[in-house]
Short mmCIF file of C-alpha atoms in Angstrom, two decimals:
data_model
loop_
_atom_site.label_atom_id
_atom_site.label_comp_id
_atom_site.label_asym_id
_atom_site.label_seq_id
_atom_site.Cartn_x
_atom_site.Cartn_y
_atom_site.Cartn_z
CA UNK A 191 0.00 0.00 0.00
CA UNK A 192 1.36 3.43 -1.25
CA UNK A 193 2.80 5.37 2.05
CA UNK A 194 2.50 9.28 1.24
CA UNK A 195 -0.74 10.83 -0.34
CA UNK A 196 1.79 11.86 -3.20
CA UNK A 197 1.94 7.60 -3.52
CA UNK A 198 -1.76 7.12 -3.08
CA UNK A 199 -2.73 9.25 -6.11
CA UNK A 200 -0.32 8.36 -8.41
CA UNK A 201 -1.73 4.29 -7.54
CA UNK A 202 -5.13 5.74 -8.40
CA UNK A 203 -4.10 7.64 -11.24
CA UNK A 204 -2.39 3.98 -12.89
CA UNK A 205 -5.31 2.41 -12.05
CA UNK A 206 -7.59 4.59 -14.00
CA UNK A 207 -5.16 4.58 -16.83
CA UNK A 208 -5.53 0.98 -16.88
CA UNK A 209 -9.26 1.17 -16.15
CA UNK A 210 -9.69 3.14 -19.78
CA UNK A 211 -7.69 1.09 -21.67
CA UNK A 212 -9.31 -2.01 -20.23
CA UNK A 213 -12.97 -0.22 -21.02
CA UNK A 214 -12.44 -0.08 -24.96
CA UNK A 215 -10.40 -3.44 -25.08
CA UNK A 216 -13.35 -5.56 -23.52
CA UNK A 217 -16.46 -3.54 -24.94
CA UNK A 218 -17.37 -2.16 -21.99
CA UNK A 219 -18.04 0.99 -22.55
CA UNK A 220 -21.77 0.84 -22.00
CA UNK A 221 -21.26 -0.21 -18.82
CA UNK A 222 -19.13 2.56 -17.75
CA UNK A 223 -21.94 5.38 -19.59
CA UNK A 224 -24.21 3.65 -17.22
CA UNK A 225 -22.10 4.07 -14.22
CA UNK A 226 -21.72 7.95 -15.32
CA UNK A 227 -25.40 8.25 -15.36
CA UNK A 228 -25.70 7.12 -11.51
CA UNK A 229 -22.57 9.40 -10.73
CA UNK A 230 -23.23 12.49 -12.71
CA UNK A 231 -21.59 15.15 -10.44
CA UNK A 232 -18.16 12.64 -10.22
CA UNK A 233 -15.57 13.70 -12.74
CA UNK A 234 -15.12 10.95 -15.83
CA UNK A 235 -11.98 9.34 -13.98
CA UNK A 236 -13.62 8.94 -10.36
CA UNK A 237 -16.64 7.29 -12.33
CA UNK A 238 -13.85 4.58 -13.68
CA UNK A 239 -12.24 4.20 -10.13
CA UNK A 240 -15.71 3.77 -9.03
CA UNK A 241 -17.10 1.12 -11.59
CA UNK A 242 -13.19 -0.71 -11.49
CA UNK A 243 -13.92 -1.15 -7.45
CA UNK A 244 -16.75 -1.64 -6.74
CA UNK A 245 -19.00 -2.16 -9.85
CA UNK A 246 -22.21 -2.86 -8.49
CA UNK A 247 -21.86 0.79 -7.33
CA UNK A 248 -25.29 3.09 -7.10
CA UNK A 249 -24.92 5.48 -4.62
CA UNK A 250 -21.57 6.48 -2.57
CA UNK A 251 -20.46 8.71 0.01
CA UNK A 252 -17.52 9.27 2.46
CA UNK A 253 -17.84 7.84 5.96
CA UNK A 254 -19.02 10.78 7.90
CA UNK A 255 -21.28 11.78 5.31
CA UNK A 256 -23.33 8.19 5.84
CA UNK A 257 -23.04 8.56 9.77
CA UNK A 258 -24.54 12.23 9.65
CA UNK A 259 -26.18 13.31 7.00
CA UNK A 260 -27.86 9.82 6.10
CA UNK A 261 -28.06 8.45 9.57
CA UNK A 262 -25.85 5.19 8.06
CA UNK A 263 -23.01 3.23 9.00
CA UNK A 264 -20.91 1.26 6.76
CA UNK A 265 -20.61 -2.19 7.66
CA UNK A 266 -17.56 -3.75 9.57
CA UNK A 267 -14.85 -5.36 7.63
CA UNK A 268 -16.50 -2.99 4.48
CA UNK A 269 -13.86 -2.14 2.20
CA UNK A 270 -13.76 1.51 0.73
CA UNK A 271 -13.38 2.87 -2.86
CA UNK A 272 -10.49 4.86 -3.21
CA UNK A 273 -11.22 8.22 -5.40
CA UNK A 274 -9.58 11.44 -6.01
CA UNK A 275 -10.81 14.56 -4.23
CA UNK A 276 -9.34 17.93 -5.07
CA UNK A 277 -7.57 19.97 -2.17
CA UNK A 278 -6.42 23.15 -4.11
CA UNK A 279 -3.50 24.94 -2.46
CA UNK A 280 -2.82 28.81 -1.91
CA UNK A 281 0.68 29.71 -3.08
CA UNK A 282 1.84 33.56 -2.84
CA UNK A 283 4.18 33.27 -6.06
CA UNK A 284 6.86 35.98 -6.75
CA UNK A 285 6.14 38.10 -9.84
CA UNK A 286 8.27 41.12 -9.45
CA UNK A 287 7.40 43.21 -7.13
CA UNK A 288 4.61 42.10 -5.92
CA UNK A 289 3.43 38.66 -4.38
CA UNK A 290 0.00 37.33 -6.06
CA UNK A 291 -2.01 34.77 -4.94
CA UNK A 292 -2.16 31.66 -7.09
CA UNK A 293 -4.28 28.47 -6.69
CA UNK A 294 -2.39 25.08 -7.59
CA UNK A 295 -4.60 22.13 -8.12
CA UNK A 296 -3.65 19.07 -6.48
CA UNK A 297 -5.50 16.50 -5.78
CA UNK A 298 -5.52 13.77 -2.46
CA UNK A 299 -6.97 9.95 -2.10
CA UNK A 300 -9.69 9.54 -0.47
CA UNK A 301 -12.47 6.44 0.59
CA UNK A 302 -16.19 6.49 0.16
CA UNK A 303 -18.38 3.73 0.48
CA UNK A 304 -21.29 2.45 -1.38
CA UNK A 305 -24.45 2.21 -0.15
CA UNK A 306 -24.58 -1.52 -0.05
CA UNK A 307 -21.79 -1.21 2.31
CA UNK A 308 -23.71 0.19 4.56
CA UNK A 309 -26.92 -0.37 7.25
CA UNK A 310 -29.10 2.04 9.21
CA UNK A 311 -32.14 4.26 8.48
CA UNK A 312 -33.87 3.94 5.01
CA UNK A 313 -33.29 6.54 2.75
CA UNK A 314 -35.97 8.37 0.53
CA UNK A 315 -36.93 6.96 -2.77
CA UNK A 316 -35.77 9.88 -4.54
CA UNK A 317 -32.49 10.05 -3.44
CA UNK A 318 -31.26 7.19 -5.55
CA UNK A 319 -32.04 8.07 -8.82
CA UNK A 320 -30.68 7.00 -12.54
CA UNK A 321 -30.26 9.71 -15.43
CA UNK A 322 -32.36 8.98 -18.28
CA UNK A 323 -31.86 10.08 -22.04
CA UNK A 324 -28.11 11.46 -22.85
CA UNK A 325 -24.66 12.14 -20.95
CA UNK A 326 -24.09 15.36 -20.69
CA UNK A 327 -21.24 16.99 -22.57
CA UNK A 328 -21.11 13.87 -24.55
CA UNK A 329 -18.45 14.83 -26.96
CA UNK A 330 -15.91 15.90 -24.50
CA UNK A 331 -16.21 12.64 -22.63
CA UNK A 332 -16.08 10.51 -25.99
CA UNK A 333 -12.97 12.65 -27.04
CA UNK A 334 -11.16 12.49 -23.87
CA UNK A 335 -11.70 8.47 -23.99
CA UNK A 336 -10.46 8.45 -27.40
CA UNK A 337 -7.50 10.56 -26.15
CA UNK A 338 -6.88 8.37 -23.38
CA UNK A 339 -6.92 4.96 -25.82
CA UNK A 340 -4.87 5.81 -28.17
CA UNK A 341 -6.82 4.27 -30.67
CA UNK A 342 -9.52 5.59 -33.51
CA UNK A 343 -12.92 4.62 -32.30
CA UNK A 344 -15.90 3.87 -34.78
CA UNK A 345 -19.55 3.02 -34.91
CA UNK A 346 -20.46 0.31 -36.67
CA UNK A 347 -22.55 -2.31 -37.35
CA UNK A 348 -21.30 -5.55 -35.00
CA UNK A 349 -22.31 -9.19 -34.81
CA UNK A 350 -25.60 -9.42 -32.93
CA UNK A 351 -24.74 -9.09 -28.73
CA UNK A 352 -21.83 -7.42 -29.45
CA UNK A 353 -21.30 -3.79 -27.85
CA UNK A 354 -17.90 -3.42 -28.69
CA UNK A 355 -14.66 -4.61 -30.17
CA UNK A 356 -11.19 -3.88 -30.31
CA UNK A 357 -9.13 -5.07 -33.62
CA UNK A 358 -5.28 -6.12 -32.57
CA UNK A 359 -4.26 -5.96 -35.90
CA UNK A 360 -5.72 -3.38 -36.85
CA UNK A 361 -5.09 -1.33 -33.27
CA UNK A 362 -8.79 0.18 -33.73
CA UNK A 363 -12.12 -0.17 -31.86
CA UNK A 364 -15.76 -0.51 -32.55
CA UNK A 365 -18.31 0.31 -31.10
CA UNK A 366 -21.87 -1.15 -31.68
CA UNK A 367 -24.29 0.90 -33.68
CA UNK A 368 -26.90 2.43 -31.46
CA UNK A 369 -25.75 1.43 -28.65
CA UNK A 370 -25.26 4.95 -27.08
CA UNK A 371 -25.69 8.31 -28.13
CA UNK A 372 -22.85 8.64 -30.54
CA UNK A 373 -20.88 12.50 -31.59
CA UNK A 374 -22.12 15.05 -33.44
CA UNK A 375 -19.20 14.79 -35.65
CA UNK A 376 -19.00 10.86 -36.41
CA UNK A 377 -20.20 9.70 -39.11
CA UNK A 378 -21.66 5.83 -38.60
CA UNK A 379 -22.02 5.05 -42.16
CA UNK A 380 -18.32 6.24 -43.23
#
């Protein structure tokens, strides 16, 4: 286990790398656009840490948060997801002759816990909810995957139960007509 919070994240951060490359090589890419629905205010990479963790994931929170906001406690011997929370830090940086203040973006690991994980007072029905309909800001996630891979990425037609492929030889990946909203900008039938 990584000692310093410097080791922490940079475990998390090779685990998500891994997470994305693993997401386009085994077609699971729907999977992960429905873990981002149930996570919509995580950023893209928590949502991977999340679904590589603990992938029956719908709801998660850190361990105070359960205790007093939900009236919850996690269950002993419950193991925690590990995500990355940003702690921004105030730096007075030299320009001259004056000091300004600057804000450098770090970021720190930290452990939430799904609600499976935990036991106490039922919450409300309309806490847990799923998005419906389209990701927002659809593009920029598809793009930033694409970045991440490496590899181009089409839509295309796929043998049936199929929702993705990846072609070794070819180093490219598929991705099942239809099976999710697809970008503005990509053309299905080229």
């Amino acid at each position: 286990m990584p000692d310093t919070t410097h080791d922490r994240v940079k475990e998390l951060t090779r685990q998500l790398e891994t997470g994305i490359q693993d997401l386009f090589a085994s077609g699971r890419y729907g999977e992960y656009l429905s873990m981002l629905s149930k996570f919509h205010k995580y950023s893209y990479g928590n949502v991977m840490l999340i679904m590589m963790q603990c992938p029956h994931a719908s709801m998660v929170a850190g361990f105070q948060t359960w205790k007093k906001e939900f009236d919850r406690n996690v269950k002993k011997g419950e193991r925690g997801i590990r995500v990355q929370a940003p702690c921004p830090v105030r730096r007075k940086l030299d320009s001259g002759e004056e000091k300004e203040d600057t804000v450098i973006p770090y970021f720190k690991a930290v452990t939430v816990f799904d609600i499976s994980q935990t036991e106490g007072k039922e919450l409300p029905a309309q806490i847990i909810t799923e998005l419906g309909g389209s990701v927002e800001d659809y593009d920029n996630l598809f793009n930033r995957l694409v970045e991440y891979s490496g590899l181009p990425v089409t839509f295309e037609p796929l043998p049936e139960g199929y929702k993705g492929s990846f072609y070794r030889g070819e180093q490219r990946i598929a991705l099942a007509l239809g099976m999710s909203q697809e970008p503005d900008h990509q053309d299905p039938g080229a």
